[in-house]
């Protein structure tokens, strides 16, 4: 974890003259591809900064003594330091600092909701626009890859102990890398055939190109991590088997329990789950044969698509449908724009690309004989706030009307699956939300030597939080193994 700088630390040294330019230099993000070009392919929205652009934008930082950007970054990145180094043209050092606190900075730079985290808390945001922290973070590590500065892990010493990690998403991968740094023999088990978890099969290419994930996966292989793909814990081995095989086990299995909607017609043909739809599209993009896509079932081409939901998953679905040449794409959300959980930046991108947002609307029924041909929609009024402080959506009587649709995607979010049942491990305790119960000081579950990280403990969350948990769990596993060895040595 990074240490926070203090005013004294900054005040004691002379700041390079390249800094504090926020008064004279306006915020400028990297070039954004126009919506017509974006609709026609699966490329990312923003280009990378040219080096001069990154340098100039980094120079806007005022090098705060107490940097709120860093405080609000889940991995506590030393943002002012790598901004200062970037502004001074010292990119290799910037990479060293940036990679010291974050295993996948180029991924976070692309997909963190920066407006809610680092950039949203940049102090110059109050009078000027924030430093473009995410884009600079991405630029530093993309440059590091291009220049060959990113190297596989070579531990100072190889240890005999083996660690089993269940789940090759960002939480499991961050832990794997940190444990290899310490010299442990790391085995990662995943039921999918590729490494990356939701980075590969959930998040679409236009937010995160697959090549960015694949080069990280390759780096981990080159670092000596052993992947066991197509291996489902609970089916191919039990949790107990893995405990016997390894000195410690980390569970990082994500949250795949679907939150569903209970209205008539939900079982009609062409009413799909968001993750089925996105996974098919991602697989197709990766060159796989996907029967349910190839026969048109999960392809939005030529269809009138209605997506239900207002989070980031819903945004990914509507924008995927646009790129599949849907005839029309509507997003139905029961609250208004100001109250939607998805990132505002993603909503703006979707609107630019031609998505029609139908705010304050909820489905009452899906219509059709065998396949869906319309959605019965009710208008919503936001009533008094509930205990969470959010206004309660209330249907407006007599407002029901039909929206034509021959493809409907339910994107209402995810909860952790019931792992004690799936893993046949009733001693694994859960919270009332179904997530694994852990001791946050050690990341250990109710089973000794079994740790957990990421969405399976937080519920559906963010990549950067999974990375933080993976790093914390790796540190804790190391302490656990050391403590156990000391106990055994004392007893012998
Ligand atoms: P996951 O990434 O879900 O990885 C878990 C892995 O465990 C998977 O590979 C799975 O196959 C494996 N697994 C599960 N069960 C078993 C088993 N029994 N045996 C073996 N392997 C198993 N976050 C952001 O920060 N920015 C975004 O823009 C963003 N967009 C998103 C878009 C979508 C569509 C979705 C669904 C999520 C998005 N998120 C985003 C959230 C983010 O992807 C997750 O918070 C993050 O991936 C969680 O990481 P994880 O390692 O805990 O789990
Ligand atoms: Fe911002 Fe995310 Fe990078 Fe932290 S990891 S600095 S929150 S983009
Ligand atoms: Fe720089 Fe903004 Fe962070 Fe202050 S809050 S150190 S200005 S990026």
XYZ file of C-alpha atoms and ligand atoms in Angstrom:
561
model
C 0.000 0.000 0.000
C 1.334 3.454 -0.866
C 2.159 5.899 1.888
C 0.426 9.245 1.880
C 2.630 12.230 1.284
C 2.613 14.987 3.836
C 2.659 18.726 3.307
C 6.133 18.801 4.843
C 7.433 16.237 2.395
C 6.279 18.354 -0.501
C 7.147 21.663 1.120
C 10.733 20.576 1.804
C 11.623 20.085 -1.791
C 11.601 22.368 -4.783
C 8.918 21.354 -7.247
C 10.017 21.022 -10.874
C 8.986 24.091 -12.840
C 6.967 21.885 -15.209
C 4.219 21.583 -12.571
C 1.250 23.611 -11.270
C 0.124 24.530 -14.772
C -3.593 24.029 -14.165
C -4.237 27.779 -14.352
C -2.715 28.209 -17.781
C -3.251 24.739 -19.294
C -6.810 23.510 -19.846
C -7.846 19.932 -19.275
C -7.606 17.895 -22.452
C -8.390 14.210 -22.663
C -6.825 11.994 -25.333
C -8.584 12.177 -28.704
C -11.992 10.549 -28.674
C -13.030 8.601 -31.765
C -16.227 9.951 -33.240
C -19.451 8.053 -32.656
C -19.898 6.959 -36.299
C -16.452 5.348 -36.360
C -17.086 3.748 -32.953
C -20.366 2.206 -34.064
C -18.592 0.555 -36.993
C -15.972 -1.358 -35.011
C -15.103 -2.639 -31.537
C -12.117 -0.388 -30.868
C -11.752 1.632 -27.661
C -13.329 5.083 -27.418
C -10.202 7.023 -26.506
C -6.830 6.941 -28.210
C -3.693 6.880 -26.094
C -2.100 10.239 -25.283
C 0.776 11.273 -27.496
C 3.796 11.658 -25.212
C 3.682 15.467 -25.350
C -0.016 15.391 -24.411
C 0.592 13.237 -21.338
C 3.480 15.472 -20.256
C 1.442 18.651 -20.624
C -1.599 17.243 -18.867
C 0.502 15.837 -15.997
C 1.988 19.301 -15.555
C -1.432 20.590 -14.438
C -1.078 18.793 -11.079
C -0.601 21.109 -8.116
C 1.227 18.409 -6.096
C -1.087 18.639 -3.116
C 0.448 17.963 0.280
C -2.553 15.833 1.148
C -3.548 14.433 -2.243
C -7.253 13.634 -2.216
C -6.840 11.821 -5.539
C -4.627 9.255 -3.789
C -6.883 8.962 -0.752
C -9.826 8.132 -3.014
C -7.904 5.636 -5.149
C -8.641 2.145 -3.751
C -5.017 1.025 -4.243
C -3.685 4.359 -2.934
C -1.616 5.034 -6.027
C 1.148 7.614 -5.541
C -0.540 9.774 -8.151
C 1.291 13.079 -7.534
C 4.656 11.337 -7.801
C 3.983 9.656 -11.113
C 2.398 12.838 -12.455
C 5.522 14.781 -11.472
C 7.763 12.169 -13.156
C 5.607 12.181 -16.305
C 5.664 15.981 -16.460
C 9.463 15.809 -16.175
C 9.702 13.274 -19.032
C 10.901 10.509 -16.648
C 8.420 7.889 -17.831
C 10.377 4.791 -16.848
C 10.518 5.999 -13.240
C 6.843 6.946 -13.455
C 6.165 3.347 -14.466
C 8.173 2.029 -11.491
C 6.165 4.172 -9.069
C 2.824 3.403 -10.706
C 3.387 -0.371 -10.817
C 4.496 -0.467 -7.185
C 0.908 -0.039 -5.966
C -1.188 -1.382 -8.846
C -0.731 -4.675 -10.697
C -2.714 -3.558 -13.742
C -2.470 0.251 -14.029
C -3.199 0.298 -17.777
C -6.473 -1.569 -17.111
C -7.564 0.735 -14.280
C -6.557 3.754 -16.367
C -9.064 2.541 -18.961
C -12.022 1.311 -16.921
C -12.025 2.751 -13.398
C -14.939 5.145 -12.908
C -12.453 7.965 -12.334
C -15.195 10.550 -11.916
C -16.196 8.764 -8.689
C -12.649 7.961 -7.504
C -9.358 9.767 -8.157
C -10.412 12.457 -10.644
C -13.673 13.214 -8.903
C -11.627 14.109 -5.821
C -8.820 16.028 -7.486
C -8.808 19.372 -5.668
C -8.353 21.445 -8.791
C -11.688 19.974 -9.934
C -13.286 22.570 -7.641
C -12.301 25.573 -9.754
C -10.806 24.040 -12.856
C -11.236 20.611 -14.393
C -9.417 17.678 -12.775
C -6.083 16.296 -13.869
C -6.719 13.492 -16.371
C -5.258 10.908 -13.995
C -6.688 7.744 -15.588
C -5.520 8.551 -19.112
C -2.015 9.376 -17.856
C -1.870 6.172 -15.814
C -2.804 4.212 -18.934
C -0.217 6.089 -21.015
C 2.603 5.349 -18.569
C 2.097 1.570 -18.616
C 1.198 1.302 -22.316
C 4.516 3.075 -22.978
C 6.273 0.737 -20.547
C 4.990 -2.278 -22.510
C 6.066 -0.700 -25.818
C 9.529 0.068 -24.450
C 10.006 -3.397 -22.914
C 10.172 -2.077 -19.341
C 7.473 -4.501 -18.153
C 9.214 -7.732 -17.238
C 8.016 -11.087 -15.872
C 8.476 -11.593 -12.153
C 11.744 -13.267 -11.160
C 11.583 -13.949 -7.410
C 14.784 -13.511 -5.424
C 14.224 -16.974 -3.971
C 11.938 -19.877 -4.966
C 9.918 -21.205 -2.032
C 8.582 -24.769 -1.838
C 5.101 -23.778 -0.620
C 2.260 -23.815 -3.132
C -0.806 -21.577 -3.095
C -4.074 -22.403 -4.861
C -6.141 -19.533 -6.242
C -9.696 -20.157 -7.436
C -10.600 -17.590 -10.105
C -8.474 -15.921 -12.788
C -10.219 -12.533 -12.615
C -8.408 -9.360 -11.520
C -8.580 -10.319 -7.812
C -7.004 -13.746 -8.334
C -4.445 -12.445 -10.830
C -3.268 -9.568 -8.619
C -2.774 -12.042 -5.760
C -0.957 -14.476 -8.069
C 1.533 -11.826 -9.124
C 2.185 -10.648 -5.570
C 2.689 -14.226 -4.349
C 5.139 -14.943 -7.169
C 7.115 -11.859 -6.089
C 7.500 -13.587 -2.725
C 8.624 -16.814 -4.425
C 5.572 -19.038 -3.824
C 4.511 -21.658 -6.384
C 1.151 -20.351 -7.571
C -1.619 -22.425 -9.157
C -4.685 -20.607 -10.518
C -7.842 -22.624 -11.242
C -10.596 -21.252 -13.462
C -13.694 -22.829 -14.967
C -13.291 -20.664 -18.091
C -10.951 -21.499 -20.935
C -9.210 -18.109 -20.811
C -7.544 -15.990 -18.149
C -9.159 -12.684 -17.106
C -12.606 -13.370 -15.612
C -14.951 -10.475 -16.368
C -12.086 -8.571 -17.982
C -12.259 -11.044 -20.852
C -15.868 -12.333 -20.963
C -17.847 -9.483 -19.351
C -16.331 -6.118 -20.275
C -16.566 -5.438 -24.028
C -13.668 -4.546 -26.297
C -14.734 -0.935 -26.739
C -13.924 -0.370 -23.048
C -10.966 -2.730 -22.753
C -9.364 -4.389 -25.754
C -8.700 -8.089 -25.194
C -5.058 -7.732 -26.182
C -4.501 -5.626 -23.048
C -5.766 -8.507 -20.884
C -3.964 -11.204 -22.877
C -0.553 -9.574 -22.569
C -1.013 -9.529 -18.766
C -2.031 -13.196 -18.793
C 1.084 -14.048 -20.823
C 3.261 -12.078 -18.413
C 1.924 -14.144 -15.511
C 2.640 -17.372 -17.393
C 6.163 -16.076 -18.058
C 6.411 -15.264 -14.338
C 5.871 -18.931 -13.506
C 2.188 -18.924 -12.536
C 0.527 -22.233 -13.467
C -3.002 -21.920 -14.841
C -5.466 -24.814 -14.707
C -8.180 -23.673 -17.123
C -11.495 -25.418 -17.696
C -11.239 -26.495 -14.053
C -14.357 -25.893 -11.986
C -13.937 -26.117 -8.254
C -16.983 -27.895 -6.860
C -17.040 -30.160 -9.942
C -13.474 -31.096 -10.907
C -12.190 -30.903 -7.333
C -13.618 -29.930 -3.991
C -12.410 -27.063 -1.853
C -11.122 -29.690 0.555
C -9.035 -31.287 -2.219
C -7.393 -27.926 -2.895
C -6.749 -27.362 0.796
C -4.907 -30.662 0.915
C -2.949 -29.810 -2.232
C -1.839 -26.318 -1.159
C -0.510 -24.521 1.908
C -3.201 -21.858 1.475
C -6.168 -21.271 -0.831
C -7.591 -17.972 -2.088
C -11.186 -17.832 -3.327
C -11.666 -15.094 -5.949
C -14.646 -16.440 -7.852
C -16.540 -13.193 -8.492
C -20.299 -12.607 -8.312
C -22.340 -14.488 -10.902
C -25.704 -14.939 -9.167
C -28.169 -13.143 -11.433
C -30.582 -10.587 -9.983
C -33.733 -11.179 -11.914
C -37.037 -9.591 -12.683
C -40.330 -11.305 -11.948
C -42.846 -10.187 -14.545
C -45.054 -12.229 -16.883
C -43.336 -13.353 -20.085
C -39.835 -13.475 -18.620
C -39.392 -16.998 -20.031
C -40.222 -16.056 -23.644
C -37.695 -16.708 -26.403
C -35.303 -13.822 -27.076
C -35.469 -12.547 -23.489
C -31.856 -12.956 -22.375
C -29.549 -12.494 -19.435
C -26.956 -9.738 -19.836
C -23.924 -11.899 -19.144
C -25.019 -14.617 -21.621
C -25.371 -11.901 -24.229
C -22.059 -10.162 -23.464
C -20.107 -13.414 -23.161
C -21.365 -14.582 -26.564
C -20.345 -11.274 -28.122
C -16.921 -11.309 -26.455
C -16.307 -14.901 -27.494
C -17.296 -14.103 -31.062
C -14.832 -11.196 -31.049
C -12.137 -13.579 -29.838
C -12.793 -15.858 -32.813
C -14.677 -18.667 -31.023
C -17.541 -20.570 -32.603
C -20.606 -19.518 -30.588
C -23.647 -21.542 -31.726
C -26.167 -19.327 -29.900
C -24.685 -16.289 -31.617
C -24.092 -17.844 -35.012
C -27.739 -18.989 -35.260
C -28.826 -15.410 -34.517
C -30.227 -16.058 -31.023
C -27.762 -13.813 -29.211
C -27.024 -11.473 -32.129
C -28.875 -8.123 -32.115
C -28.372 -7.535 -35.828
C -31.556 -6.019 -37.344
C -33.516 -6.258 -34.093
C -35.412 -3.833 -31.906
C -33.577 -4.281 -28.627
C -34.757 -3.269 -25.168
C -32.259 -3.433 -22.307
C -33.608 -3.308 -18.757
C -31.307 -1.724 -16.148
C -29.234 1.366 -15.451
C -25.819 0.090 -14.355
C -22.557 -0.422 -16.193
C -23.639 -3.877 -17.388
C -26.738 -2.354 -19.025
C -24.518 0.294 -20.673
C -22.244 -2.432 -22.043
C -25.287 -4.280 -23.445
C -26.808 -1.285 -25.219
C -23.493 -0.321 -26.766
C -22.815 -3.919 -27.837
C -26.240 -4.047 -29.535
C -25.430 -0.825 -31.411
C -22.223 -2.383 -32.744
C -24.136 -5.513 -33.795
C -26.294 -3.259 -36.015
C -29.508 -3.475 -34.044
C -32.379 -1.629 -35.741
C -33.135 0.276 -32.551
C -31.762 0.160 -28.996
C -33.704 1.401 -25.979
C -32.568 1.397 -22.373
C -35.391 1.236 -19.837
C -34.493 2.497 -16.386
C -36.900 3.060 -13.502
C -35.143 6.138 -12.110
C -33.834 9.209 -13.897
C -30.466 10.092 -15.362
C -29.251 11.759 -12.152
C -30.049 8.649 -10.121
C -28.654 5.927 -12.306
C -25.840 3.762 -10.923
C -23.898 3.572 -14.199
C -21.023 5.935 -14.967
C -22.178 9.219 -16.550
C -19.336 8.960 -19.031
C -20.712 5.628 -20.274
C -24.221 7.105 -20.614
C -22.813 9.958 -22.675
C -20.945 7.525 -24.930
C -24.110 5.456 -25.363
C -26.203 8.515 -26.232
C -23.629 9.666 -28.785
C -23.732 6.195 -30.348
C -27.522 6.296 -30.779
C -29.009 4.609 -27.709
C -32.451 5.883 -26.715
C -32.769 6.189 -22.906
C -36.304 5.827 -21.583
C -35.956 7.183 -18.054
C -38.516 6.605 -15.295
C -39.877 3.468 -16.942
C -40.166 -0.140 -15.850
C -41.362 -3.323 -17.553
C -44.740 -4.661 -16.431
C -44.705 -7.696 -18.764
C -42.915 -9.131 -21.757
C -45.403 -9.801 -24.561
C -45.490 -12.477 -27.266
C -46.647 -16.026 -27.979
C -43.422 -17.974 -28.143
C -40.869 -15.227 -28.715
C -41.026 -11.728 -27.324
C -42.534 -9.067 -29.596
C -43.003 -6.206 -27.170
C -42.561 -4.898 -23.652
C -45.462 -3.537 -21.643
C -43.953 -0.508 -19.917
C -45.191 1.585 -17.006
C -44.128 5.135 -16.329
C -42.589 5.709 -12.899
C -42.838 8.512 -10.387
C -40.058 8.885 -7.817
C -41.704 9.052 -4.402
C -40.362 9.699 -0.916
C -36.888 8.526 -0.010
C -36.500 5.123 1.657
C -34.082 4.211 4.474
C -31.186 4.211 1.986
C -31.998 7.813 1.058
C -33.040 6.920 -2.494
C -36.463 7.942 -3.773
C -38.804 4.975 -4.181
C -39.972 4.282 -7.743
C -43.794 4.136 -7.931
C -45.721 3.095 -11.062
C -48.058 5.773 -12.414
C -51.547 4.333 -12.744
C -52.910 4.185 -16.294
C -49.486 4.886 -17.840
C -48.904 1.415 -19.331
C -48.019 1.334 -23.009
C -46.275 -1.121 -25.344
C -42.771 -0.717 -26.729
C -42.018 -3.000 -29.700
C -39.068 -5.325 -29.076
C -37.877 -8.597 -30.532
C -34.889 -8.893 -28.217
C -34.870 -8.070 -24.502
C -31.820 -8.110 -22.260
C -32.162 -8.208 -18.477
C -29.244 -6.335 -16.888
C -30.259 -5.931 -13.265
C -26.982 -6.825 -11.591
C -25.293 -9.726 -9.846
C -24.951 -11.202 -6.370
C -22.445 -13.750 -5.083
C -23.388 -17.363 -5.715
C -23.996 -19.758 -2.838
C -20.422 -21.007 -2.430
C -20.945 -23.139 0.699
C -23.365 -25.204 -1.411
C -21.396 -25.090 -4.694
C -18.160 -26.019 -2.923
C -19.871 -28.467 -0.570
C -18.266 -26.555 2.297
C -20.985 -25.700 4.843
C -18.350 -24.384 7.256
C -17.687 -21.486 4.844
C -19.636 -18.650 6.467
C -21.438 -15.994 4.448
C -22.942 -12.584 5.134
C -26.663 -11.920 4.848
C -26.002 -10.737 1.278
C -24.519 -14.122 0.360
C -20.947 -12.840 0.077
C -18.169 -14.722 1.850
C -17.620 -13.592 5.399
C -13.992 -12.665 5.988
C -11.933 -11.070 8.688
C -10.970 -7.848 6.877
C -7.708 -7.601 8.821
C -6.482 -10.909 7.372
C -8.842 -11.583 4.415
C -9.294 -15.079 5.902
C -12.676 -16.805 5.682
C -14.173 -18.875 8.478
C -11.976 -21.784 7.271
C -8.381 -21.691 8.427
C -5.939 -21.153 5.548
C -8.743 -20.218 3.124
C -8.786 -16.545 2.076
C -11.127 -14.583 -0.194
C -10.940 -11.460 -2.380
C -12.891 -9.410 -4.923
C -16.579 -9.580 -5.826
C -17.146 -12.772 -3.838
C -16.586 -10.754 -0.648
C -17.763 -7.291 -1.758
C -20.656 -8.239 -4.023
C -20.532 -6.888 -7.597
C -17.947 -4.113 -7.370
C -15.012 -2.756 -9.379
C -11.834 -4.111 -10.900
C -9.649 -1.815 -8.805
C -11.221 -3.083 -5.564
C -10.595 -6.682 -6.656
C -6.941 -5.765 -7.283
C -6.666 -4.176 -3.850
C -8.190 -7.252 -2.193
C -5.917 -9.586 -4.148
C -2.856 -7.642 -2.991
C -4.052 -7.588 0.626
C -4.860 -11.308 0.537
C -1.399 -12.134 -0.863
C 0.289 -10.205 1.958
C -1.902 -11.938 4.491
C -1.262 -15.412 3.044
C 2.467 -14.731 3.353
C 2.049 -13.774 7.029
C -0.106 -16.848 7.629
C 2.470 -19.217 6.122
C 5.318 -17.605 8.058
C 3.371 -17.821 11.307
C 2.527 -21.465 10.677
C 6.139 -22.323 9.969
C 7.251 -20.610 13.151
C 4.667 -22.545 15.150
C 5.766 -25.854 13.574
C 9.439 -25.027 14.171
C 8.737 -24.204 17.826
C 6.835 -27.460 18.267
C 9.558 -29.657 16.729
P -14.219 -12.034 -11.756
O -13.607 -11.037 -12.676
O -15.664 -12.307 -11.921
O -13.413 -13.391 -11.899
C -13.828 -14.538 -11.215
C -13.295 -15.764 -11.928
O -13.590 -16.901 -11.122
C -13.934 -16.018 -13.282
O -12.936 -16.168 -14.266
C -14.743 -17.303 -13.082
O -14.755 -18.129 -14.230
C -13.960 -17.965 -11.971
N -14.764 -18.912 -11.208
C -15.973 -18.709 -10.644
N -16.396 -19.837 -10.023
C -15.434 -20.763 -10.206
C -15.286 -22.116 -9.815
N -16.218 -22.753 -9.109
N -14.171 -22.796 -10.180
C -13.209 -22.176 -10.907
N -13.306 -20.884 -11.315
C -14.394 -20.193 -10.964
N -15.550 -2.792 -13.129
C -14.829 -1.677 -13.367
O -13.981 -1.306 -12.539
N -15.024 -0.955 -14.505
C -15.907 -1.335 -15.472
O -16.046 -0.659 -16.490
C -16.644 -2.529 -15.255
N -17.518 -2.974 -16.200
C -18.182 -4.144 -15.986
C -19.015 -4.630 -16.982
C -19.705 -5.818 -16.798
C -20.587 -6.331 -17.906
C -19.581 -6.519 -15.573
C -20.367 -7.776 -15.354
C -18.754 -6.050 -14.578
C -18.036 -4.871 -14.773
N -17.169 -4.378 -13.800
C -16.442 -3.240 -14.053
C -16.969 -5.092 -12.519
C -15.682 -5.921 -12.547
O -15.579 -6.632 -13.750
C -15.616 -6.848 -11.347
O -15.787 -6.092 -10.168
C -14.280 -7.594 -11.272
O -14.024 -8.300 -12.458
C -14.261 -8.550 -10.068
O -13.089 -9.290 -10.082
P -13.003 -10.743 -9.408
O -11.603 -11.206 -9.628
O -13.531 -10.675 -8.043
O -14.037 -11.652 -10.222
Fe -7.748 6.416 -10.491
Fe -8.366 3.840 -10.668
Fe -5.940 4.664 -11.305
Fe -6.700 4.684 -8.766
S -6.425 2.894 -10.052
S -5.613 6.310 -9.871
S -8.887 5.201 -8.968
S -7.821 5.210 -12.372
Fe -2.553 16.600 -8.356
Fe -5.263 16.697 -8.262
Fe -3.953 14.819 -6.927
Fe -3.797 17.361 -6.116
S -5.628 16.057 -6.103
S -2.096 15.884 -6.265
S -3.847 18.406 -8.102
S -3.985 15.087 -9.156
